[in-house]
Amino acid sequence: MTAPATLGTDEARTRLHELTVIDVRTPGEYAGGHLPGALNIPLDRMRKALPDIRDAADRGDVLVVCASGARSENACRLLAEHGVDTATLSGGTGAWAAEGHDLHRPRGAARATWGMERQVRLTAGSVVLLGLLLGVLVHPAFQLLSAGIAAGLVFSAVTDTCGMAAVLARLPHNRPRAADLEATLAALRAR
């Protein structure tokens, strides 16, 4: 399968008025700042939103964004498997903000949570330290926990996937309430 189409930040900014922008980050990350007009449909909820995204793509171009571009590329591939053409933002919201473009934050939104990459680093580092500490204080076999995390990180880098991020995305602070997703899908249908 070929790589999804990519838009640079300047091209996306000039075309923003004609694009349907879908942010596939967690609700907490989205609350921390997103492209103007972006709708939040987390990556793990894409299949549920597929019919509405397909309809939006039939009406115009769809731009999928995330923090750095990796999750949005995965979302674009998933959508392409279902016959939906989309593009991804090169460098994600990180590149957007670095270029000096505005990020919007929902009014009255709960405090933004850490980005997924930061959550993964904290979790992986904590489990490695715990494995080493338990290996010294309790039993050397606990060091296998640290080795398992190291192997997972290598696998993650080689495959450009992240199982730990998939697990962390399921935590309550990273998940949209059902009503929030339904409201987002209704807004997508209304565009």
PDB file of C-alpha atoms in Angstrom:
ATOM      1  CA  MET A   1       0.000   0.000   0.000  1.00  0.00           C
ATOM      2  CA  THR A   2       1.309   3.472  -0.821  1.00  0.00           C
ATOM      3  CA  ALA A   3       1.861   6.227   1.697  1.00  0.00           C
ATOM      4  CA  PRO A   4      -1.077   8.589   2.198  1.00  0.00           C
ATOM      5  CA  ALA A   5      -1.098  12.008   0.567  1.00  0.00           C
ATOM      6  CA  THR A   6       0.620  14.632   2.692  1.00  0.00           C
ATOM      7  CA  LEU A   7      -0.055  18.347   3.002  1.00  0.00           C
ATOM      8  CA  GLY A   8       2.521  20.745   4.394  1.00  0.00           C
ATOM      9  CA  THR A   9       1.479  23.209   7.060  1.00  0.00           C
ATOM     10  CA  ASP A  10       1.409  26.204   4.717  1.00  0.00           C
ATOM     11  CA  GLU A  11      -0.710  24.421   2.101  1.00  0.00           C
ATOM     12  CA  ALA A  12      -3.059  23.127   4.805  1.00  0.00           C
ATOM     13  CA  ARG A  13      -3.384  26.639   6.272  1.00  0.00           C
ATOM     14  CA  THR A  14      -4.330  28.157   2.917  1.00  0.00           C
ATOM     15  CA  ARG A  15      -6.849  25.370   2.231  1.00  0.00           C
ATOM     16  CA  LEU A  16      -8.211  25.090   5.780  1.00  0.00           C
ATOM     17  CA  HIS A  17     -11.532  26.706   4.829  1.00  0.00           C
ATOM     18  CA  GLU A  18     -12.224  23.971   2.266  1.00  0.00           C
ATOM     19  CA  LEU A  19     -10.980  20.966   4.255  1.00  0.00           C
ATOM     20  CA  THR A  20     -12.760  18.755   6.743  1.00  0.00           C
ATOM     21  CA  VAL A  21     -10.107  18.317   9.439  1.00  0.00           C
ATOM     22  CA  ILE A  22     -10.231  15.233  11.645  1.00  0.00           C
ATOM     23  CA  ASP A  23      -7.930  15.114  14.678  1.00  0.00           C
ATOM     24  CA  VAL A  24      -7.250  11.485  15.671  1.00  0.00           C
ATOM     25  CA  ARG A  25      -5.545  12.228  18.986  1.00  0.00           C
ATOM     26  CA  THR A  26      -7.112  11.472  22.343  1.00  0.00           C
ATOM     27  CA  PRO A  27      -9.676  13.949  23.694  1.00  0.00           C
ATOM     28  CA  GLY A  28      -7.157  15.165  26.266  1.00  0.00           C
ATOM     29  CA  GLU A  29      -4.550  15.884  23.602  1.00  0.00           C
ATOM     30  CA  TYR A  30      -7.185  17.558  21.423  1.00  0.00           C
ATOM     31  CA  ALA A  31      -8.194  19.803  24.336  1.00  0.00           C
ATOM     32  CA  GLY A  32      -4.571  20.902  24.615  1.00  0.00           C
ATOM     33  CA  GLY A  33      -4.805  22.577  21.216  1.00  0.00           C
ATOM     34  CA  HIS A  34      -5.966  21.620  17.732  1.00  0.00           C
ATOM     35  CA  LEU A  35      -6.228  23.049  14.228  1.00  0.00           C
ATOM     36  CA  PRO A  36      -9.073  25.541  13.830  1.00  0.00           C
ATOM     37  CA  GLY A  37     -12.301  23.714  13.003  1.00  0.00           C
ATOM     38  CA  ALA A  38     -10.852  20.243  13.600  1.00  0.00           C
ATOM     39  CA  LEU A  39     -13.198  17.535  14.777  1.00  0.00           C
ATOM     40  CA  ASN A  40     -11.919  15.015  17.340  1.00  0.00           C
ATOM     41  CA  ILE A  41     -12.371  11.379  16.351  1.00  0.00           C
ATOM     42  CA  PRO A  42      -9.724   9.346  18.211  1.00  0.00           C
ATOM     43  CA  LEU A  43      -7.867   6.761  16.163  1.00  0.00           C
ATOM     44  CA  ASP A  44      -9.390   3.874  18.089  1.00  0.00           C
ATOM     45  CA  ARG A  45     -12.905   5.140  17.206  1.00  0.00           C
ATOM     46  CA  MET A  46     -12.304   5.530  13.439  1.00  0.00           C
ATOM     47  CA  ARG A  47     -14.162   2.367  12.496  1.00  0.00           C
ATOM     48  CA  LYS A  48     -17.322   3.589  14.234  1.00  0.00           C
ATOM     49  CA  ALA A  49     -17.031   6.927  12.414  1.00  0.00           C
ATOM     50  CA  LEU A  50     -16.202   5.381   9.020  1.00  0.00           C
ATOM     51  CA  PRO A  51     -19.602   5.965   7.347  1.00  0.00           C
ATOM     52  CA  ASP A  52     -19.639   9.629   8.369  1.00  0.00           C
ATOM     53  CA  ILE A  53     -16.022  10.160   7.312  1.00  0.00           C
ATOM     54  CA  ARG A  54     -16.779   8.490   3.956  1.00  0.00           C
ATOM     55  CA  ASP A  55     -19.705  10.893   3.453  1.00  0.00           C
ATOM     56  CA  ALA A  56     -17.497  13.864   4.345  1.00  0.00           C
ATOM     57  CA  ALA A  57     -14.844  12.681   1.867  1.00  0.00           C
ATOM     58  CA  ASP A  58     -17.506  12.428  -0.831  1.00  0.00           C
ATOM     59  CA  ARG A  59     -18.367  16.109  -0.214  1.00  0.00           C
ATOM     60  CA  GLY A  60     -14.776  17.411  -0.148  1.00  0.00           C
ATOM     61  CA  ASP A  61     -11.190  16.833   0.914  1.00  0.00           C
ATOM     62  CA  VAL A  62     -10.453  15.401   4.354  1.00  0.00           C
ATOM     63  CA  LEU A  63      -7.272  16.177   6.278  1.00  0.00           C
ATOM     64  CA  VAL A  64      -6.340  13.856   9.138  1.00  0.00           C
ATOM     65  CA  VAL A  65      -4.045  15.202  11.867  1.00  0.00           C
ATOM     66  CA  CYS A  66      -2.372  14.036  15.064  1.00  0.00           C
ATOM     67  CA  ALA A  67       0.559  15.236  17.147  1.00  0.00           C
ATOM     68  CA  SER A  68       3.412  14.278  14.816  1.00  0.00           C
ATOM     69  CA  GLY A  69       1.877  12.573  11.794  1.00  0.00           C
ATOM     70  CA  ALA A  70       2.305   8.892  12.724  1.00  0.00           C
ATOM     71  CA  ARG A  71      -1.238   8.234  14.002  1.00  0.00           C
ATOM     72  CA  SER A  72      -2.766  10.261  11.192  1.00  0.00           C
ATOM     73  CA  GLU A  73      -0.848   8.181   8.638  1.00  0.00           C
ATOM     74  CA  ASN A  74      -2.238   5.039  10.277  1.00  0.00           C
ATOM     75  CA  ALA A  75      -5.740   6.532  10.158  1.00  0.00           C
ATOM     76  CA  CYS A  76      -5.316   7.441   6.477  1.00  0.00           C
ATOM     77  CA  ARG A  77      -4.214   3.881   5.697  1.00  0.00           C
ATOM     78  CA  LEU A  78      -7.216   2.482   7.559  1.00  0.00           C
ATOM     79  CA  LEU A  79      -9.546   4.807   5.692  1.00  0.00           C
ATOM     80  CA  ALA A  80      -7.881   3.972   2.354  1.00  0.00           C
ATOM     81  CA  GLU A  81      -8.530   0.263   3.031  1.00  0.00           C
ATOM     82  CA  HIS A  82     -12.216   1.222   3.121  1.00  0.00           C
ATOM     83  CA  GLY A  83     -12.063   3.309  -0.047  1.00  0.00           C
ATOM     84  CA  VAL A  84     -11.839   6.725   1.628  1.00  0.00           C
ATOM     85  CA  ASP A  85      -9.221   9.119   0.232  1.00  0.00           C
ATOM     86  CA  THR A  86      -7.663  11.435   2.811  1.00  0.00           C
ATOM     87  CA  ALA A  87      -4.455  13.345   3.389  1.00  0.00           C
ATOM     88  CA  THR A  88      -2.307  13.752   6.479  1.00  0.00           C
ATOM     89  CA  LEU A  89      -0.661  16.896   7.842  1.00  0.00           C
ATOM     90  CA  SER A  90       3.117  16.654   7.575  1.00  0.00           C
ATOM     91  CA  GLY A  91       4.527  16.872  11.091  1.00  0.00           C
ATOM     92  CA  GLY A  92       1.083  17.072  12.706  1.00  0.00           C
ATOM     93  CA  THR A  93      -0.022  19.722  15.159  1.00  0.00           C
ATOM     94  CA  GLY A  94       3.555  19.955  16.416  1.00  0.00           C
ATOM     95  CA  ALA A  95       4.710  21.251  13.021  1.00  0.00           C
ATOM     96  CA  TRP A  96       1.599  23.444  12.761  1.00  0.00           C
ATOM     97  CA  ALA A  97       2.404  25.164  16.062  1.00  0.00           C
ATOM     98  CA  ALA A  98       6.134  25.351  15.275  1.00  0.00           C
ATOM     99  CA  GLU A  99       5.293  27.297  12.104  1.00  0.00           C
ATOM    100  CA  GLY A 100       3.453  29.826  14.280  1.00  0.00           C
ATOM    101  CA  HIS A 101      -0.083  28.856  13.269  1.00  0.00           C
ATOM    102  CA  ASP A 102      -2.834  29.160  15.860  1.00  0.00           C
ATOM    103  CA  LEU A 103      -4.119  26.215  17.823  1.00  0.00           C
ATOM    104  CA  HIS A 104      -7.659  26.367  19.163  1.00  0.00           C
ATOM    105  CA  ARG A 105      -8.747  25.037  22.538  1.00  0.00           C
ATOM    106  CA  PRO A 106     -12.337  24.113  23.385  1.00  0.00           C
ATOM    107  CA  ARG A 107     -14.078  26.515  25.760  1.00  0.00           C
ATOM    108  CA  GLY A 108     -14.672  25.064  29.181  1.00  0.00           C
ATOM    109  CA  ALA A 109     -12.673  21.963  28.309  1.00  0.00           C
ATOM    110  CA  ALA A 110     -11.240  19.920  31.095  1.00  0.00           C
ATOM    111  CA  ARG A 111      -7.573  20.373  31.758  1.00  0.00           C
ATOM    112  CA  ALA A 112      -5.557  19.034  28.854  1.00  0.00           C
ATOM    113  CA  THR A 113      -3.810  15.720  29.411  1.00  0.00           C
ATOM    114  CA  TRP A 114      -0.283  14.943  28.359  1.00  0.00           C
ATOM    115  CA  GLY A 115       0.381  13.992  24.761  1.00  0.00           C
ATOM    116  CA  MET A 116       0.379  10.276  24.043  1.00  0.00           C
ATOM    117  CA  GLU A 117       4.118  10.166  23.379  1.00  0.00           C
ATOM    118  CA  ARG A 118       4.774  11.717  26.790  1.00  0.00           C
ATOM    119  CA  GLN A 119       2.366   9.271  28.463  1.00  0.00           C
ATOM    120  CA  VAL A 120       4.186   6.360  26.798  1.00  0.00           C
ATOM    121  CA  ARG A 121       7.594   7.666  27.908  1.00  0.00           C
ATOM    122  CA  LEU A 122       6.384   8.032  31.506  1.00  0.00           C
ATOM    123  CA  THR A 123       4.795   4.576  31.575  1.00  0.00           C
ATOM    124  CA  ALA A 124       7.719   2.806  29.898  1.00  0.00           C
ATOM    125  CA  GLY A 125      10.274   4.540  32.105  1.00  0.00           C
ATOM    126  CA  SER A 126       8.289   3.782  35.262  1.00  0.00           C
ATOM    127  CA  VAL A 127       7.904   0.100  34.395  1.00  0.00           C
ATOM    128  CA  VAL A 128      11.627  -0.196  33.554  1.00  0.00           C
ATOM    129  CA  LEU A 129      12.594   1.424  36.864  1.00  0.00           C
ATOM    130  CA  LEU A 130      10.114  -0.754  38.754  1.00  0.00           C
ATOM    131  CA  GLY A 131      11.501  -3.898  37.105  1.00  0.00           C
ATOM    132  CA  LEU A 132      15.066  -2.930  37.958  1.00  0.00           C
ATOM    133  CA  LEU A 133      14.178  -1.990  41.540  1.00  0.00           C
ATOM    134  CA  LEU A 134      12.204  -5.194  42.128  1.00  0.00           C
ATOM    135  CA  GLY A 135      15.038  -7.145  40.502  1.00  0.00           C
ATOM    136  CA  VAL A 136      17.492  -5.782  43.051  1.00  0.00           C
ATOM    137  CA  LEU A 137      15.221  -5.851  46.119  1.00  0.00           C
ATOM    138  CA  VAL A 138      12.996  -8.896  45.561  1.00  0.00           C
ATOM    139  CA  HIS A 139      14.170 -11.281  42.843  1.00  0.00           C
ATOM    140  CA  PRO A 140      16.376 -10.935  39.755  1.00  0.00           C
ATOM    141  CA  ALA A 141      13.601 -12.353  37.566  1.00  0.00           C
ATOM    142  CA  PHE A 142      11.777  -9.013  37.859  1.00  0.00           C
ATOM    143  CA  GLN A 143      14.442  -7.564  35.540  1.00  0.00           C
ATOM    144  CA  LEU A 144      12.650  -9.421  32.750  1.00  0.00           C
ATOM    145  CA  LEU A 145       9.942  -6.787  33.087  1.00  0.00           C
ATOM    146  CA  SER A 146      12.470  -4.133  32.073  1.00  0.00           C
ATOM    147  CA  ALA A 147      13.731  -6.321  29.244  1.00  0.00           C
ATOM    148  CA  GLY A 148      10.153  -6.795  28.008  1.00  0.00           C
ATOM    149  CA  ILE A 149       9.582  -3.048  27.869  1.00  0.00           C
ATOM    150  CA  ALA A 150      12.900  -2.566  26.036  1.00  0.00           C
ATOM    151  CA  ALA A 151      11.909  -5.217  23.481  1.00  0.00           C
ATOM    152  CA  GLY A 152       8.511  -3.555  23.075  1.00  0.00           C
ATOM    153  CA  LEU A 153      10.154  -0.196  22.408  1.00  0.00           C
ATOM    154  CA  VAL A 154      12.425  -1.715  19.759  1.00  0.00           C
ATOM    155  CA  PHE A 155       9.447  -3.443  18.124  1.00  0.00           C
ATOM    156  CA  SER A 156       7.522  -0.167  18.259  1.00  0.00           C
ATOM    157  CA  ALA A 157      10.316   1.686  16.480  1.00  0.00           C
ATOM    158  CA  VAL A 158      10.773  -0.982  13.803  1.00  0.00           C
ATOM    159  CA  THR A 159       7.059  -1.317  13.009  1.00  0.00           C
ATOM    160  CA  ASP A 160       6.107   2.335  13.638  1.00  0.00           C
ATOM    161  CA  THR A 161       3.281   1.154  15.888  1.00  0.00           C
ATOM    162  CA  CYS A 162       2.875   1.430  19.627  1.00  0.00           C
ATOM    163  CA  GLY A 163       1.003  -1.180  21.629  1.00  0.00           C
ATOM    164  CA  MET A 164       1.506   0.782  24.841  1.00  0.00           C
ATOM    165  CA  ALA A 165      -0.113   3.860  23.271  1.00  0.00           C
ATOM    166  CA  ALA A 166      -3.050   1.703  22.187  1.00  0.00           C
ATOM    167  CA  VAL A 167      -3.487   0.502  25.767  1.00  0.00           C
ATOM    168  CA  LEU A 168      -3.050   3.983  27.274  1.00  0.00           C
ATOM    169  CA  ALA A 169      -5.573   5.419  24.804  1.00  0.00           C
ATOM    170  CA  ARG A 170      -8.204   3.236  26.473  1.00  0.00           C
ATOM    171  CA  LEU A 171      -7.773   4.900  29.864  1.00  0.00           C
ATOM    172  CA  PRO A 172     -10.746   7.060  30.896  1.00  0.00           C
ATOM    173  CA  HIS A 173      -8.907  10.388  30.639  1.00  0.00           C
ATOM    174  CA  ASN A 174      -7.965   9.585  27.029  1.00  0.00           C
ATOM    175  CA  ARG A 175     -11.402   8.466  25.844  1.00  0.00           C
ATOM    176  CA  PRO A 176     -14.284  10.573  24.632  1.00  0.00           C
ATOM    177  CA  ARG A 177     -17.592  10.190  26.333  1.00  0.00           C
ATOM    178  CA  ALA A 178     -20.130   8.533  24.038  1.00  0.00           C
ATOM    179  CA  ALA A 179     -22.097  11.801  23.903  1.00  0.00           C
ATOM    180  CA  ASP A 180     -18.973  13.701  22.816  1.00  0.00           C
ATOM    181  CA  LEU A 181     -18.290  11.318  19.932  1.00  0.00           C
ATOM    182  CA  GLU A 182     -21.933  11.431  18.843  1.00  0.00           C
ATOM    183  CA  ALA A 183     -21.847  15.248  18.903  1.00  0.00           C
ATOM    184  CA  THR A 184     -18.658  15.194  16.818  1.00  0.00           C
ATOM    185  CA  LEU A 185     -20.212  12.817  14.284  1.00  0.00           C
ATOM    186  CA  ALA A 186     -23.325  15.010  14.102  1.00  0.00           C
ATOM    187  CA  ALA A 187     -21.091  18.031  13.405  1.00  0.00           C
ATOM    188  CA  LEU A 188     -19.283  16.022  10.714  1.00  0.00           C
ATOM    189  CA  ARG A 189     -22.602  15.123   9.080  1.00  0.00           C
ATOM    190  CA  ALA A 190     -23.681  18.784   9.134  1.00  0.00           C
ATOM    191  CA  ARG A 191     -20.622  19.985   7.193  1.00  0.00           C
TER     192      ARG A 191
END
